[in-house]
């Protein structure tokens, strides 16, 4: 597509439920990144992929968080047993490969856990 | 560990005023530096980037930034701001074998018409 597409735009879920956030990167982009942004803070790195391979997941806060990109295109970030502290804007970005050209960000998914 | 510090949380200026937003980073090796902007209701967009060469980098919409290696700084400047520059600005770095960008906390700029 023309840009990075994230869905849903907004998600309200009850504590304890699982959620899946989707990212559709720009066609042909090798690298895909997930960030989380709390109010008043900058984007905080979660994980990234080159093609289908997860290169770094050191930013995932705990084992409730996981991500996959099985065919090297669309990626899903899954949060199991959500907690209120998981409420944030979740941002996906993609790039042709690596950081040389900067990232193109999607509009984000606003997650609210009640 | 790499880190980015943006000094100002919120800057308020009148139109035509000059702008300088501070950004300092912590990393001893070679870094690539970026400024991103987020306009109200929109996604993060790349404003400018520095990889090597001339330390004064020009970006879109009249913005520029200067890399001063000795000060570990990459301040963003604009000679005359407009109301449409109201946005949040994020400095980011990439250093070494780190695969991802590291962002600062951002500076919110409000320009009064």
PDB file of C-alpha atoms in Angstrom, chain B:
ATOM      1  CA  UNK B   1      23.518   2.358  26.736  1.00  0.00           C
ATOM      2  CA  UNK B   2      22.331   4.857  24.177  1.00  0.00           C
ATOM      3  CA  UNK B   3      19.948   7.588  25.249  1.00  0.00           C
ATOM      4  CA  UNK B   4      18.475  10.820  23.969  1.00  0.00           C
ATOM      5  CA  UNK B   5      17.635  13.862  26.046  1.00  0.00           C
ATOM      6  CA  UNK B   6      15.345  16.655  24.884  1.00  0.00           C
ATOM      7  CA  UNK B   7      15.601  19.584  27.239  1.00  0.00           C
ATOM      8  CA  UNK B   8      12.308  21.305  26.733  1.00  0.00           C
ATOM      9  CA  UNK B   9       8.987  19.626  27.334  1.00  0.00           C
ATOM     10  CA  UNK B  10       6.825  22.435  25.975  1.00  0.00           C
ATOM     11  CA  UNK B  11       7.856  25.532  24.035  1.00  0.00           C
ATOM     12  CA  UNK B  12       5.438  28.360  23.264  1.00  0.00           C
ATOM     13  CA  UNK B  13       6.345  30.918  20.614  1.00  0.00           C
ATOM     14  CA  UNK B  14       4.660  33.637  18.630  1.00  0.00           C
ATOM     15  CA  UNK B  15       4.643  33.476  14.858  1.00  0.00           C
ATOM     16  CA  UNK B  16       7.867  34.725  13.237  1.00  0.00           C
ATOM     17  CA  UNK B  17       9.914  33.958  16.343  1.00  0.00           C
ATOM     18  CA  UNK B  18      13.053  31.892  15.939  1.00  0.00           C
ATOM     19  CA  UNK B  19      13.096  28.319  17.170  1.00  0.00           C
ATOM     20  CA  UNK B  20      15.781  26.138  18.654  1.00  0.00           C
ATOM     21  CA  UNK B  21      14.948  22.785  20.227  1.00  0.00           C
ATOM     22  CA  UNK B  22      17.685  21.027  22.122  1.00  0.00           C
ATOM     23  CA  UNK B  23      18.714  17.414  21.689  1.00  0.00           C
ATOM     24  CA  UNK B  24      21.623  15.702  23.391  1.00  0.00           C
ATOM     25  CA  UNK B  25      22.528  12.075  23.084  1.00  0.00           C
ATOM     26  CA  UNK B  26      24.636   9.591  24.938  1.00  0.00           C
ATOM     27  CA  UNK B  27      26.757   7.270  22.814  1.00  0.00           C
ATOM     28  CA  UNK B  28      30.491   7.158  22.324  1.00  0.00           C
ATOM     29  CA  UNK B  29      30.641   5.839  18.784  1.00  0.00           C
ATOM     30  CA  UNK B  30      29.410   6.893  15.389  1.00  0.00           C
ATOM     31  CA  UNK B  31      25.772   7.906  15.404  1.00  0.00           C
ATOM     32  CA  UNK B  32      23.106   8.691  12.886  1.00  0.00           C
ATOM     33  CA  UNK B  33      20.694  11.379  14.005  1.00  0.00           C
ATOM     34  CA  UNK B  34      17.094  12.131  13.156  1.00  0.00           C
ATOM     35  CA  UNK B  35      14.328  14.578  13.896  1.00  0.00           C
ATOM     36  CA  UNK B  36      10.732  13.470  13.542  1.00  0.00           C
ATOM     37  CA  UNK B  37       7.620  15.614  13.762  1.00  0.00           C
ATOM     38  CA  UNK B  38       4.081  14.685  14.724  1.00  0.00           C
ATOM     39  CA  UNK B  39       1.393  17.197  13.738  1.00  0.00           C
ATOM     40  CA  UNK B  40      -1.875  17.056  15.680  1.00  0.00           C
ATOM     41  CA  UNK B  41      -3.839  13.981  14.693  1.00  0.00           C
ATOM     42  CA  UNK B  42      -1.169  12.712  12.337  1.00  0.00           C
ATOM     43  CA  UNK B  43       1.540  10.090  12.408  1.00  0.00           C
ATOM     44  CA  UNK B  44       5.256  10.625  12.975  1.00  0.00           C
ATOM     45  CA  UNK B  45       7.060  11.990   9.932  1.00  0.00           C
ATOM     46  CA  UNK B  46      10.745  12.319   9.182  1.00  0.00           C
ATOM     47  CA  UNK B  47      11.874  15.957   9.264  1.00  0.00           C
ATOM     48  CA  UNK B  48      15.585  15.533   8.603  1.00  0.00           C
ATOM     49  CA  UNK B  49      18.492  13.202   9.234  1.00  0.00           C
ATOM     50  CA  UNK B  50      22.265  13.318   9.570  1.00  0.00           C
ATOM     51  CA  UNK B  51      24.609  10.506   8.619  1.00  0.00           C
ATOM     52  CA  UNK B  52      27.920  12.122   7.706  1.00  0.00           C
ATOM     53  CA  UNK B  53      29.466  15.096   5.955  1.00  0.00           C
ATOM     54  CA  UNK B  54      28.290  18.665   6.474  1.00  0.00           C
ATOM     55  CA  UNK B  55      27.135  18.876  10.082  1.00  0.00           C
ATOM     56  CA  UNK B  56      24.474  21.419   9.153  1.00  0.00           C
ATOM     57  CA  UNK B  57      21.538  19.497   7.753  1.00  0.00           C
ATOM     58  CA  UNK B  58      18.587  21.059   6.004  1.00  0.00           C
ATOM     59  CA  UNK B  59      15.213  19.403   6.120  1.00  0.00           C
ATOM     60  CA  UNK B  60      11.695  20.032   4.975  1.00  0.00           C
ATOM     61  CA  UNK B  61       9.635  23.152   5.732  1.00  0.00           C
ATOM     62  CA  UNK B  62      12.654  25.355   6.439  1.00  0.00           C
ATOM     63  CA  UNK B  63      13.981  23.331   9.362  1.00  0.00           C
ATOM     64  CA  UNK B  64      17.654  22.659   9.885  1.00  0.00           C
ATOM     65  CA  UNK B  65      19.755  20.939  12.513  1.00  0.00           C
ATOM     66  CA  UNK B  66      23.404  21.137  13.452  1.00  0.00           C
ATOM     67  CA  UNK B  67      25.431  18.179  14.642  1.00  0.00           C
ATOM     68  CA  UNK B  68      28.077  19.225  17.147  1.00  0.00           C
ATOM     69  CA  UNK B  69      30.071  16.130  17.946  1.00  0.00           C
ATOM     70  CA  UNK B  70      32.005  17.652  20.837  1.00  0.00           C
ATOM     71  CA  UNK B  71      28.759  18.530  22.571  1.00  0.00           C
ATOM     72  CA  UNK B  72      26.882  15.343  21.629  1.00  0.00           C
ATOM     73  CA  UNK B  73      24.138  17.604  20.349  1.00  0.00           C
ATOM     74  CA  UNK B  74      21.813  17.810  17.373  1.00  0.00           C
ATOM     75  CA  UNK B  75      19.662  20.889  17.918  1.00  0.00           C
ATOM     76  CA  UNK B  76      16.768  21.690  15.618  1.00  0.00           C
ATOM     77  CA  UNK B  77      16.345  25.257  14.370  1.00  0.00           C
ATOM     78  CA  UNK B  78      14.016  27.348  12.283  1.00  0.00           C
ATOM     79  CA  UNK B  79      14.526  31.106  11.736  1.00  0.00           C
ATOM     80  CA  UNK B  80      10.852  32.017  11.687  1.00  0.00           C
ATOM     81  CA  UNK B  81       8.089  29.706  12.886  1.00  0.00           C
ATOM     82  CA  UNK B  82       4.558  29.587  11.592  1.00  0.00           C
ATOM     83  CA  UNK B  83       1.326  28.584  13.282  1.00  0.00           C
ATOM     84  CA  UNK B  84       1.388  25.420  11.155  1.00  0.00           C
ATOM     85  CA  UNK B  85       4.593  24.323  12.892  1.00  0.00           C
ATOM     86  CA  UNK B  86       2.571  23.549  16.008  1.00  0.00           C
ATOM     87  CA  UNK B  87       3.444  19.908  16.630  1.00  0.00           C
ATOM     88  CA  UNK B  88       5.493  17.576  18.763  1.00  0.00           C
ATOM     89  CA  UNK B  89       9.126  17.099  17.780  1.00  0.00           C
ATOM     90  CA  UNK B  90      11.182  14.011  18.531  1.00  0.00           C
ATOM     91  CA  UNK B  91      14.930  13.581  18.293  1.00  0.00           C
ATOM     92  CA  UNK B  92      16.225  10.045  17.628  1.00  0.00           C
ATOM     93  CA  UNK B  93      19.567   8.319  17.283  1.00  0.00           C
ATOM     94  CA  UNK B  94      20.943   5.150  15.811  1.00  0.00           C
ATOM     95  CA  UNK B  95      24.338   3.957  16.922  1.00  0.00           C
ATOM     96  CA  UNK B  96      26.560   0.946  16.409  1.00  0.00           C
ATOM     97  CA  UNK B  97      24.993  -2.424  15.857  1.00  0.00           C
ATOM     98  CA  UNK B  98      21.710  -1.397  17.451  1.00  0.00           C
ATOM     99  CA  UNK B  99      19.001  -2.283  14.996  1.00  0.00           C
ATOM    100  CA  UNK B 100      16.464   0.326  15.993  1.00  0.00           C
ATOM    101  CA  UNK B 101      16.156   4.058  16.550  1.00  0.00           C
ATOM    102  CA  UNK B 102      16.068   5.394  20.091  1.00  0.00           C
ATOM    103  CA  UNK B 103      13.793   8.372  20.625  1.00  0.00           C
ATOM    104  CA  UNK B 104      13.779  11.224  23.067  1.00  0.00           C
ATOM    105  CA  UNK B 105      10.676  12.137  25.051  1.00  0.00           C
ATOM    106  CA  UNK B 106       9.711  14.858  22.617  1.00  0.00           C
ATOM    107  CA  UNK B 107       9.166  18.612  22.752  1.00  0.00           C
ATOM    108  CA  UNK B 108       5.744  20.034  22.191  1.00  0.00           C
ATOM    109  CA  UNK B 109       5.813  23.281  20.210  1.00  0.00           C
ATOM    110  CA  UNK B 110       2.850  25.633  20.319  1.00  0.00           C
ATOM    111  CA  UNK B 111       2.938  28.619  17.965  1.00  0.00           C
ATOM    112  CA  UNK B 112       0.531  31.456  18.698  1.00  0.00           C
ATOM    113  CA  UNK B 113      -0.895  33.225  15.644  1.00  0.00           C
TER     114      UNK B 113
END
